Amino acid sequence: MKSKEDQSRSLFGISLSVRPKWQQFLICSSGFFFGYLVNGVCEEYVYNRLKFSYGWYFTFIQGWVYLALIYLQGFTTKQMVNPWKTYVKLSAVLMGSHGLTKGSLAFLNYPAQLMFKSTKVLPVMIMGAFIPGLRRKYPPHEYVSALLLVVGLILFTLADANTSPNFSIIGVVMVSGALIMDSFLGNFQEAIFTMNPDTTQMEMLFCSTVVGLPFLIPPMLLTGELFKAWSSCSQHPYVYGVLIFEAMATFIGQVSVLSLIAIFGAATTAMITTARKAVTLLLSYLIFTKPLTEQHGTGLILIAMGIVLKMIPENKPVPRSVPKIKELSLAIDEENRRNEEEEEEKRPLV
């Protein structure tokens, strides 16, 4: 079986395996940042400007767009290397996370949701110690790095939420549920890539989507969201154009995220997604010329400290081994001892 490092990986035709790690990181991160920055703008427009809060239905539409794009990429089920049952649990968590995340925007404003979702990296690191196939242990400085990143982003988002609060206990429960699901999701995806390195990003996304789409139907029917969303979107057909455009951009981001997980692991990917939230907020302030307060500055400093601390290489003790010369000397001594014993046995008794 190929190791995780030996697996050939590419991202939309760009070969990653032949490039150094920093180039792999840059390419995957760029795809992720592009996809989810567009996603953030579209979500803000649909949920806050149009007041459409149909998270389950929008996730359902997004899933069908994913399948169409995966088909255009040339993926077929014959290329699968994992059994379908592997993706059942993964898909349930994935669709639940997407639906709860999108639905929570009906009860929380965007900065408030970001505040909760920004803590994702800590539960991801903790959950990694319990996922079969991973059992990860992180050095203390990585936990400190994650904590600085989280606290910095929370301070930054709270500075904005103080001026436009939109908190609700229902929204808090929904986004907390999504957070728990996310912490399991990233580690489970990494475990699949680790245990079977031949798994491709397209297979992961295709199977997760196909198995996950039926999970969205019960909540849409039980809440009546399916009919409400259909009626609202029928009156404003252009919403489908926004949703399809968002799904296409998010598809690029999603495949890039899976590439990051496969190459760098779930915890590192979670830190990148957290940093992306900070960049999204900072860009909104720069583009719309909002005033930056001292609290914003403190948050940005902590975020920068967390990122720098994460970049510090881990000092692993070099295992001490017996020198080859010493091993050879011991072998020669043992051989000489055996020869002497054989000569003693051959020597006639007096």
XYZ file of N, CA, C and O in Angstrom, residues 155-332:
712
model
N -12.335 37.979 19.851
C -12.250 39.403 20.188
C -12.602 40.273 18.985
O -13.320 41.266 19.105
N -12.104 39.871 17.819
C -12.364 40.640 16.606
C -13.852 40.637 16.261
O -14.443 41.681 15.961
N -14.474 39.451 16.321
C -15.888 39.358 15.958
C -16.781 40.022 17.003
O -17.805 40.616 16.664
N -16.405 39.926 18.279
C -17.215 40.565 19.330
C -17.197 42.082 19.198
O -18.173 42.752 19.529
N -16.094 42.617 18.714
C -16.012 44.068 18.528
C -17.060 44.541 17.531
O -17.606 45.640 17.651
N -17.368 43.686 16.549
C -18.404 44.041 15.569
C -19.786 43.680 16.086
O -20.749 44.408 15.868
N -19.884 42.563 16.793
C -21.189 42.119 17.288
C -21.759 43.083 18.328
O -22.966 43.147 18.526
N -20.899 43.832 19.001
C -21.400 44.799 19.980
C -22.250 45.876 19.323
O -23.146 46.448 19.941
N -21.982 46.165 18.058
C -22.726 47.221 17.368
C -23.950 46.681 16.634
O -24.877 47.411 16.364
N -23.948 45.396 16.304
C -25.097 44.828 15.600
C -25.391 43.416 16.101
O -25.204 42.437 15.395
N -25.827 43.282 17.360
C -26.059 41.946 17.921
C -27.296 41.279 17.333
O -28.290 41.923 17.043
N -27.202 39.965 17.155
C -28.349 39.190 16.694
C -28.190 37.773 17.222
O -27.952 36.834 16.480
N -28.303 37.648 18.548
C -28.111 36.355 19.192
C -29.460 35.724 19.525
O -30.428 36.418 19.801
N -29.502 34.392 19.497
C -30.703 33.641 19.848
C -30.264 32.295 20.371
O -29.314 31.697 19.852
N -30.956 31.777 21.389
C -30.587 30.498 21.973
C -30.713 29.379 20.943
O -29.913 28.437 20.916
N -31.699 29.496 20.044
C -31.855 28.482 18.995
C -30.646 28.502 18.069
O -30.108 27.455 17.696
N -30.212 29.700 17.687
C -29.044 29.817 16.819
C -27.788 29.292 17.476
O -26.956 28.639 16.825
N -27.635 29.555 18.781
C -26.463 29.076 19.518
C -26.443 27.545 19.550
O -25.390 26.921 19.348
N -27.607 26.940 19.807
C -27.693 25.474 19.838
C -27.365 24.893 18.460
O -26.623 23.907 18.343
N -27.890 25.525 17.399
C -27.648 25.023 16.045
C -26.175 25.108 15.663
O -25.590 24.147 15.156
N -25.546 26.251 15.922
C -24.148 26.413 15.532
C -23.236 25.565 16.424
O -22.178 25.098 15.973
N -23.621 25.311 17.670
C -22.831 24.425 18.543
C -22.896 22.987 18.041
O -21.889 22.268 18.054
N -24.091 22.570 17.585
C -24.217 21.234 17.003
C -23.360 21.093 15.753
O -22.697 20.063 15.546
N -23.348 22.131 14.930
C -22.513 22.115 13.723
C -21.032 22.043 14.083
O -20.246 21.374 13.404
N -20.661 22.717 15.167
C -19.266 22.730 15.612
C -18.806 21.336 16.034
O -17.711 20.886 15.678
N -19.643 20.634 16.778
C -19.311 19.271 17.215
C -19.188 18.347 16.007
O -18.276 17.517 15.920
N -20.122 18.482 15.066
C -20.066 17.655 13.858
C -18.814 17.943 13.040
O -18.180 17.033 12.505
N -18.437 19.222 12.945
C -17.232 19.601 12.200
C -15.977 18.987 12.800
O -15.055 18.586 12.084
N -15.913 18.938 14.138
C -14.726 18.405 14.803
C -14.548 16.916 14.507
O -13.427 16.416 14.411
N -15.674 16.208 14.358
C -15.611 14.788 13.998
C -15.323 14.620 12.510
O -14.553 13.750 12.098
N -15.923 15.491 11.697
C -15.856 15.364 10.245
C -14.426 15.413 9.713
O -13.986 14.515 8.977
N -13.665 16.464 10.079
C -12.319 16.623 9.552
C -11.407 15.469 9.923
O -10.635 14.973 9.088
N -11.496 15.004 11.171
C -10.651 13.903 11.609
C -11.025 12.592 10.924
O -10.153 11.783 10.601
N -12.323 12.374 10.716
C -12.755 11.153 10.052
C -12.309 11.152 8.585
O -11.893 10.118 8.055
N -12.366 12.318 7.932
C -11.876 12.416 6.559
C -10.382 12.133 6.497
O -9.912 11.414 5.602
N -9.631 12.688 7.444
C -8.191 12.425 7.475
C -7.910 10.950 7.707
O -6.983 10.381 7.111
N -8.712 10.302 8.562
C -8.521 8.874 8.838
C -8.731 8.041 7.578
O -7.994 7.088 7.325
N -9.722 8.418 6.762
C -9.967 7.692 5.503
C -8.787 7.858 4.556
O -8.306 6.891 3.956
N -8.295 9.086 4.417
C -7.131 9.325 3.556
C -5.900 8.587 4.073
O -5.079 8.100 3.286
N -5.744 8.507 5.402
C -4.566 7.878 5.995
C -4.612 6.363 5.836
O -3.609 5.734 5.476
N -5.775 5.760 6.095
C -5.885 4.300 6.039
C -5.934 3.779 4.604
O -5.567 2.643 4.337
N -6.418 4.624 3.678
C -6.425 4.243 2.267
C -5.961 5.432 1.426
O -6.781 6.212 0.935
N -4.652 5.602 1.263
C -4.120 6.780 0.564
C -4.545 6.904 -0.893
O -4.368 7.959 -1.496
N -5.086 5.812 -1.491
C -5.553 5.893 -2.878
C -6.875 6.645 -3.002
O -7.339 6.893 -4.118
N -7.487 6.999 -1.892
C -8.733 7.754 -1.910
C -8.491 9.142 -2.514
O -7.581 9.858 -2.103
N -9.316 9.524 -3.483
C -9.176 10.837 -4.115
C -10.163 11.829 -3.506
O -11.156 11.444 -2.879
N -9.881 13.106 -3.734
C -10.780 14.141 -3.231
C -12.155 14.039 -3.889
O -13.184 14.250 -3.233
N -12.186 13.703 -5.182
C -13.457 13.594 -5.897
C -14.299 12.444 -5.360
O -15.519 12.558 -5.239
N -13.654 11.328 -5.046
C -14.405 10.207 -4.465
C -15.010 10.600 -3.124
O -16.188 10.320 -2.853
N -14.199 11.252 -2.305
C -14.680 11.671 -0.984
C -15.895 12.584 -1.110
O -16.915 12.393 -0.429
N -15.813 13.576 -1.993
C -16.898 14.540 -2.139
C -18.115 13.915 -2.810
O -19.257 14.166 -2.405
N -17.892 13.083 -3.829
C -18.990 12.440 -4.546
C -19.796 11.522 -3.619
O -21.020 11.638 -3.517
N -19.103 10.621 -2.940
C -19.790 9.652 -2.085
C -20.472 10.334 -0.899
O -21.589 9.967 -0.527
N -19.805 11.323 -0.324
C -20.403 12.052 0.799
C -21.684 12.753 0.367
O -22.671 12.785 1.108
N -21.679 13.296 -0.848
C -22.849 14.020 -1.335
C -23.986 13.070 -1.693
O -25.153 13.300 -1.319
N -23.679 11.991 -2.423
C -24.714 11.034 -2.840
C -25.394 10.407 -1.630
O -26.625 10.312 -1.564
N -24.588 9.976 -0.664
C -25.155 9.348 0.529
C -25.830 10.388 1.424
O -26.824 10.108 2.098
N -25.316 11.616 1.398
C -25.820 12.631 2.317
C -27.095 13.314 1.888
O -27.871 13.767 2.736
N -27.371 13.405 0.585
C -28.561 14.117 0.117
C -29.863 13.585 0.724
O -30.723 14.377 1.119
N -30.049 12.249 0.819
C -31.293 11.764 1.440
C -31.463 12.177 2.901
O -32.598 12.284 3.387
N -30.359 12.432 3.603
C -30.452 12.860 4.995
C -31.099 14.241 5.129
O -31.580 14.606 6.198
N -31.093 15.023 4.049
C -31.659 16.369 4.099
C -33.179 16.383 3.930
O -33.829 17.364 4.288
N -33.732 15.318 3.371
C -35.172 15.310 3.065
C -36.036 15.315 4.327
O -36.990 16.111 4.421
N -35.764 14.444 5.339
C -36.624 14.457 6.537
C -36.724 15.811 7.229
O -37.842 16.269 7.516
N -35.587 16.513 7.514
C -35.742 17.818 8.168
C -36.474 18.844 7.304
O -37.190 19.701 7.825
N -36.309 18.760 5.969
C -37.029 19.694 5.097
C -38.530 19.457 5.159
O -39.327 20.400 5.144
N -38.934 18.183 5.252
C -40.364 17.862 5.312
C -40.945 18.148 6.691
O -42.052 18.682 6.815
N -40.199 17.789 7.736
C -40.713 17.968 9.107
C -40.878 19.443 9.466
O -41.809 19.816 10.180
N -39.967 20.273 8.978
C -40.052 21.708 9.283
C -40.910 22.479 8.278
O -41.193 23.658 8.486
N -41.294 21.806 7.186
C -42.065 22.487 6.150
C -41.216 23.407 5.286
O -41.744 24.166 4.462
N -39.890 23.310 5.462
C -38.996 24.217 4.750
C -39.006 23.971 3.251
O -38.851 24.903 2.451
N -39.205 22.712 2.840
C -39.180 22.380 1.424
C -40.208 23.203 0.645
O -39.898 23.784 -0.402
N -41.426 23.268 1.161
C -42.499 23.963 0.450
C -42.362 25.482 0.564
O -42.627 26.209 -0.395
N -41.919 25.949 1.736
C -41.717 27.392 1.912
C -40.599 27.892 0.997
O -40.727 28.933 0.340
N -39.497 27.140 0.958
C -38.360 27.544 0.138
C -38.717 27.497 -1.347
O -38.355 28.394 -2.115
N -39.448 26.447 -1.747
C -39.859 26.331 -3.147
C -40.734 27.511 -3.556
O -40.559 28.084 -4.630
N -41.653 27.885 -2.679
C -42.559 29.000 -2.970
C -41.798 30.325 -3.053
O -41.987 31.112 -3.982
N -40.902 30.555 -2.074
C -40.149 31.812 -2.042
C -39.208 31.941 -3.238
O -39.112 32.993 -3.866
N -38.511 30.850 -3.561
C -37.562 30.896 -4.670
C -38.277 30.965 -6.021
O -37.720 31.493 -6.993
N -39.488 30.437 -6.089
C -40.263 30.532 -7.327
C -40.651 31.982 -7.608
O -40.741 32.398 -8.774
N -40.882 32.738 -6.550
C -41.216 34.149 -6.715
C -39.989 34.987 -7.050
O -40.113 36.088 -7.586
N -38.805 34.468 -6.705
C -37.548 35.173 -6.992
C -36.575 34.186 -7.641
O -35.617 33.727 -6.994
N -36.798 33.833 -8.911
C -35.982 32.792 -9.567
C -34.489 33.103 -9.601
O -33.668 32.178 -9.657
N -34.124 34.380 -9.564
C -32.704 34.726 -9.638
C -31.918 34.193 -8.439
O -30.679 34.106 -8.487
N -32.655 33.839 -7.362
C -31.988 33.268 -6.193
C -31.265 31.982 -6.577
O -30.171 31.683 -6.072
N -31.862 31.206 -7.495
C -31.215 29.972 -7.926
C -29.884 30.256 -8.622
O -28.931 29.488 -8.491
N -29.823 31.359 -9.354
C -28.565 31.748 -9.987
C -27.494 32.029 -8.947
O -26.335 31.616 -9.106
N -27.878 32.732 -7.866
C -26.939 33.026 -6.789
C -26.486 31.735 -6.117
O -25.292 31.538 -5.829
N -27.443 30.814 -5.883
C -27.123 29.555 -5.210
C -26.192 28.692 -6.057
O -25.266 28.065 -5.534
N -26.437 28.644 -7.364
C -25.589 27.844 -8.246
C -24.178 28.437 -8.309
O -23.174 27.716 -8.249
N -24.094 29.757 -8.420
C -22.783 30.414 -8.430
C -22.042 30.162 -7.118
O -20.838 29.867 -7.112
N -22.760 30.262 -6.011
C -22.160 29.991 -4.702
C -21.667 28.556 -4.618
O -20.566 28.283 -4.129
N -22.490 27.609 -5.099
C -22.122 26.198 -5.034
C -20.886 25.906 -5.886
O -20.023 25.109 -5.494
N -20.778 26.554 -7.042
C -19.605 26.350 -7.903
C -18.332 26.845 -7.218
O -17.287 26.180 -7.257
N -18.423 28.004 -6.574
C -17.259 28.537 -5.858
C -16.928 27.662 -4.653
O -15.751 27.362 -4.384
N -17.972 27.234 -3.932
C -17.761 26.404 -2.748
C -17.189 25.049 -3.132
O -16.438 24.441 -2.363
N -17.541 24.559 -4.324
C -16.989 23.292 -4.818
C -15.469 23.380 -4.922
O -14.751 22.471 -4.494
N -14.980 24.495 -5.455
C -13.526 24.709 -5.531
C -12.926 24.723 -4.125
O -11.892 24.098 -3.856
N -13.601 25.439 -3.219
C -13.121 25.498 -1.841
C -13.150 24.155 -1.158
O -12.219 23.788 -0.418
N -14.194 23.368 -1.410
C -14.350 22.071 -0.754
C -13.293 21.081 -1.210
O -12.698 20.357 -0.394
N -13.024 21.026 -2.504
C -11.993 20.119 -3.016
C -10.614 20.551 -2.498
O -9.767 19.714 -2.170
N -10.408 21.861 -2.399
C -9.136 22.374 -1.858
C -8.978 21.992 -0.393
O -7.876 21.636 0.056
N -10.065 22.044 0.366
C -10.029 21.652 1.780
C -9.676 20.172 1.911
O -8.854 19.779 2.757
N -10.290 19.326 1.084
C -9.990 17.896 1.133
C -8.527 17.638 0.777
O -7.899 16.732 1.339
N -7.983 18.437 -0.136
C -6.558 18.310 -0.473
C -5.688 18.674 0.733
O -4.689 18.003 1.023
N -6.067 19.739 1.436
C -5.328 20.149 2.632
C -5.386 19.068 3.711
O -4.376 18.763 4.362
N -6.567 18.477 3.901
C -6.721 17.423 4.909
C -5.854 16.225 4.552
O -5.179 15.645 5.411
N -5.873 15.831 3.270
C -5.110 14.663 2.835
C -3.611 14.870 2.994
O -2.885 13.934 3.342
N -3.140 16.082 2.757
C -1.691 16.344 2.765
C -1.193 16.816 4.127
O -0.156 16.362 4.618
N -1.948 17.715 4.776
C -1.447 18.363 5.993
C -2.199 17.962 7.269
O -1.744 18.293 8.359
N -3.339 17.299 7.161
C -4.056 16.860 8.342
C -5.213 17.768 8.721
O -5.312 18.921 8.274
N -6.107 17.241 9.569
C -7.341 17.948 9.926
C -7.084 19.186 10.781
O -7.724 20.225 10.597
N -6.151 19.096 11.740
C -5.923 20.221 12.652
C -5.321 21.420 11.921
O -5.743 22.559 12.121
N -4.336 21.171 11.065
C -3.744 22.260 10.286
C -4.779 22.899 9.380
O -4.845 24.124 9.246
N -5.627 22.067 8.772
C -6.697 22.582 7.914
C -7.673 23.430 8.717
O -8.135 24.482 8.245
N -7.987 22.987 9.932
C -8.911 23.758 10.778
C -8.329 25.127 11.119
O -9.059 26.125 11.188
N -7.015 25.186 11.328
C -6.380 26.479 11.611
C -6.433 27.398 10.387
O -6.627 28.603 10.504
N -6.286 26.801 9.197
C -6.372 27.593 7.966
C -7.790 28.135 7.785
O -7.980 29.300 7.420
N -8.794 27.293 8.046
C -10.176 27.757 7.907
C -10.496 28.843 8.934
O -11.266 29.763 8.652
N -9.904 28.732 10.111
C -10.101 29.769 11.128
C -9.451 31.073 10.702
O -10.024 32.158 10.849
N -8.227 30.975 10.151
C -7.543 32.174 9.662
C -8.329 32.815 8.517
O -8.357 34.044 8.380
N -8.975 31.991 7.697
C -9.791 32.525 6.602
C -10.924 33.395 7.126
O -11.263 34.425 6.544
N -11.501 32.998 8.250
C -12.581 33.799 8.834
C -12.065 35.188 9.227
O -12.762 36.191 9.049
N -10.835 35.222 9.761
C -10.245 36.513 10.124
C -10.018 37.372 8.882
O -10.286 38.585 8.894
N -9.537 36.761 7.807
C -9.308 37.499 6.565
C -10.630 38.021 6.003
O -10.709 39.158 5.522
N -11.680 37.196 6.078
C -13.002 37.618 5.591
C -13.487 38.854 6.332
O -13.959 39.824 5.725
N -13.363 38.827 7.653
C -13.809 39.972 8.451
C -12.961 41.205 8.168
O -13.483 42.316 8.026
N -11.641 41.006 8.082
C -10.762 42.143 7.842
C -11.052 42.788 6.484
O -11.079 44.023 6.367
N -11.287 41.962 5.474
C -11.616 42.488 4.150
C -12.922 43.277 4.162
O -13.053 44.299 3.494
N -13.890 42.808 4.945
C -15.163 43.523 5.018
C -14.963 44.915 5.610
O -15.642 45.877 5.218
N -14.034 45.031 6.542
C -13.745 46.344 7.135
C -12.996 47.241 6.163
O -13.232 48.444 6.096
N -12.080 46.650 5.412
C -11.303 47.448 4.463
C -12.148 47.886 3.264
O -12.052 49.023 2.802
N -13.005 46.969 2.778
C -13.820 47.275 1.595
C -14.907 48.287 1.928
O -15.145 49.242 1.183
N -15.555 48.091 3.060
C -16.667 48.966 3.426
C -16.248 50.093 4.372
O -17.085 50.787 4.935
N -14.935 50.236 4.555
C -14.335 51.321 5.356
C -15.003 51.479 6.716
O -15.411 52.557 7.116
N -15.140 50.362 7.430
C -15.656 50.423 8.791
C -14.519 50.828 9.731
O -13.353 50.509 9.489
N -14.826 51.500 10.831
C -13.767 51.907 11.767
C -13.227 50.717 12.558
O -13.985 49.879 13.038
N -11.913 50.646 12.693
C -11.264 49.602 13.482
C -10.969 50.146 14.877
O -10.375 51.206 15.021
N -11.383 49.408 15.902
C -11.183 49.822 17.286
C -9.950 49.134 17.870
O -9.308 48.309 17.217
N -9.630 49.458 19.130
C -8.502 48.815 19.810
C -8.749 47.317 19.968
O -7.813 46.519 19.923
N -10.004 46.949 20.174
C -10.330 45.529 20.327
C -10.058 44.771 19.031
O -9.577 43.639 19.056
N -10.353 45.411 17.906
C -10.024 44.790 16.635
C -8.515 44.577 16.530
O -8.050 43.509 16.093
N -7.745 45.596 16.909
C -6.290 45.508 16.835
C -5.741 44.406 17.720
O -4.849 43.658 17.313
N -6.287 44.290 18.950
C -5.846 43.231 19.864
C -6.124 41.861 19.275
O -5.288 40.950 19.341
N -7.308 41.715 18.694
C -7.665 40.444 18.075
C -6.727 40.076 16.944
O -6.271 38.927 16.836
N -6.399 41.047 16.101
C -5.497 40.784 14.976
C -4.101 40.404 15.453
O -3.442 39.532 14.872
N -3.623 41.051 16.539
C -2.302 40.723 17.087
C -2.266 39.286 17.590
O -1.324 38.535 17.340
N -3.324 38.877 18.317
C -3.389 37.501 18.831
C -3.453 36.491 17.692
O -2.835 35.417 17.762
N -4.216 36.812 16.640
C -4.308 35.920 15.483
C -2.937 35.752 14.841
O -2.513 34.640 14.504
N -2.226 36.870 14.665
C -0.879 36.820 14.073
C 0.073 35.995 14.947
O 0.874 35.199 14.432
N -0.022 36.170 16.279
C 0.825 35.394 17.184
C 0.545 33.904 17.061
O 1.458 33.076 17.069
N -0.739 33.558 16.958
C -1.112 32.153 16.820
C -0.573 31.546 15.541
O -0.071 30.412 15.537
N -0.646 32.289 14.441
C -0.155 31.784 13.155
C 1.363 31.611 13.188
O 1.898 30.598 12.724
N 2.071 32.588 13.750
C 3.533 32.504 13.837
C 3.949 31.320 14.712
O 4.881 30.575 14.378
N 3.257 31.131 15.842
C 3.583 30.023 16.744
C 3.347 28.680 16.063
O 4.089 27.719 16.273
N 2.312 28.609 15.228
C 2.023 27.370 14.508
C 3.145 27.017 13.540
O 3.424 25.838 13.278
N 3.826 28.038 13.020
C 4.880 27.811 12.025
C 6.186 27.347 12.647
O 7.113 26.941 11.934
N 6.289 27.386 13.990
C 7.513 26.928 14.658
C 7.624 25.417 14.502
O 6.709 24.681 14.862
N 8.732 24.912 13.952
C 8.859 23.469 13.759
C 8.979 22.737 15.083
O 9.501 23.264 16.067
N 8.450 21.527 15.091
C 8.511 20.712 16.309
C 9.884 20.062 16.418
O 10.385 19.472 15.460
N 10.490 20.191 17.591
C 11.802 19.586 17.830
C 11.626 18.166 18.338
O 11.286 17.950 19.504
N 11.821 17.212 17.452
C 11.680 15.811 17.835
C 13.044 15.252 18.215
O 14.027 15.423 17.484
N 13.135 14.553 19.367
C 14.420 13.971 19.764
C 14.863 12.902 18.768
O 14.067 12.079 18.336
N 16.127 12.961 18.402
C 16.663 11.973 17.471
C 16.908 10.676 18.218
O 17.612 10.651 19.235
N 16.314 9.568 17.792
C 16.508 8.302 18.500
C 17.957 7.865 18.447
O 18.599 7.910 17.384
N 18.480 7.435 19.592
C 19.868 7.014 19.697
C 19.963 5.544 19.332
O 19.277 4.683 19.865
N 20.821 5.228 18.397
C 20.985 3.845 17.953
C 22.442 3.415 18.111
O 23.357 4.238 18.167
N 22.681 2.127 18.166
C 24.029 1.586 18.298
C 24.781 1.811 16.992
O 24.278 1.489 15.920
N 25.968 2.381 17.026
C 26.733 2.626 15.799
C 26.987 1.327 15.040
O 27.155 0.262 15.631
N 27.063 1.419 13.710
C 27.264 0.240 12.874
C 28.602 -0.433 13.178
O 28.713 -1.664 13.171
N 29.639 0.368 13.471
C 30.965 -0.202 13.744
C 30.921 -1.064 14.994
O 31.504 -2.148 15.056
N 30.179 -0.559 16.020
C 30.083 -1.321 17.261
C 29.340 -2.628 17.034
O 29.714 -3.681 17.572
N 28.267 -2.574 16.194
C 27.514 -3.789 15.897
C 28.416 -4.800 15.180
O 28.385 -6.006 15.464
N 29.217 -4.299 14.233
C 30.114 -5.192 13.494
C 31.168 -5.801 14.415
O 31.507 -6.984 14.316
N 31.681 -4.995 15.344
C 32.691 -5.490 16.291
C 32.125 -6.591 17.173
O 32.781 -7.613 17.417
N 30.890 -6.410 17.645
C 30.247 -7.432 18.470
C 30.044 -8.720 17.686
O 30.208 -9.826 18.223
N 29.677 -8.589 16.415
C 29.476 -9.779 15.589
C 30.780 -10.533 15.383
O 30.814 -11.776 15.411
N 31.879 -9.790 15.159
C 33.183 -10.432 14.978
C 33.617 -11.152 16.253
O 34.136 -12.279 16.212
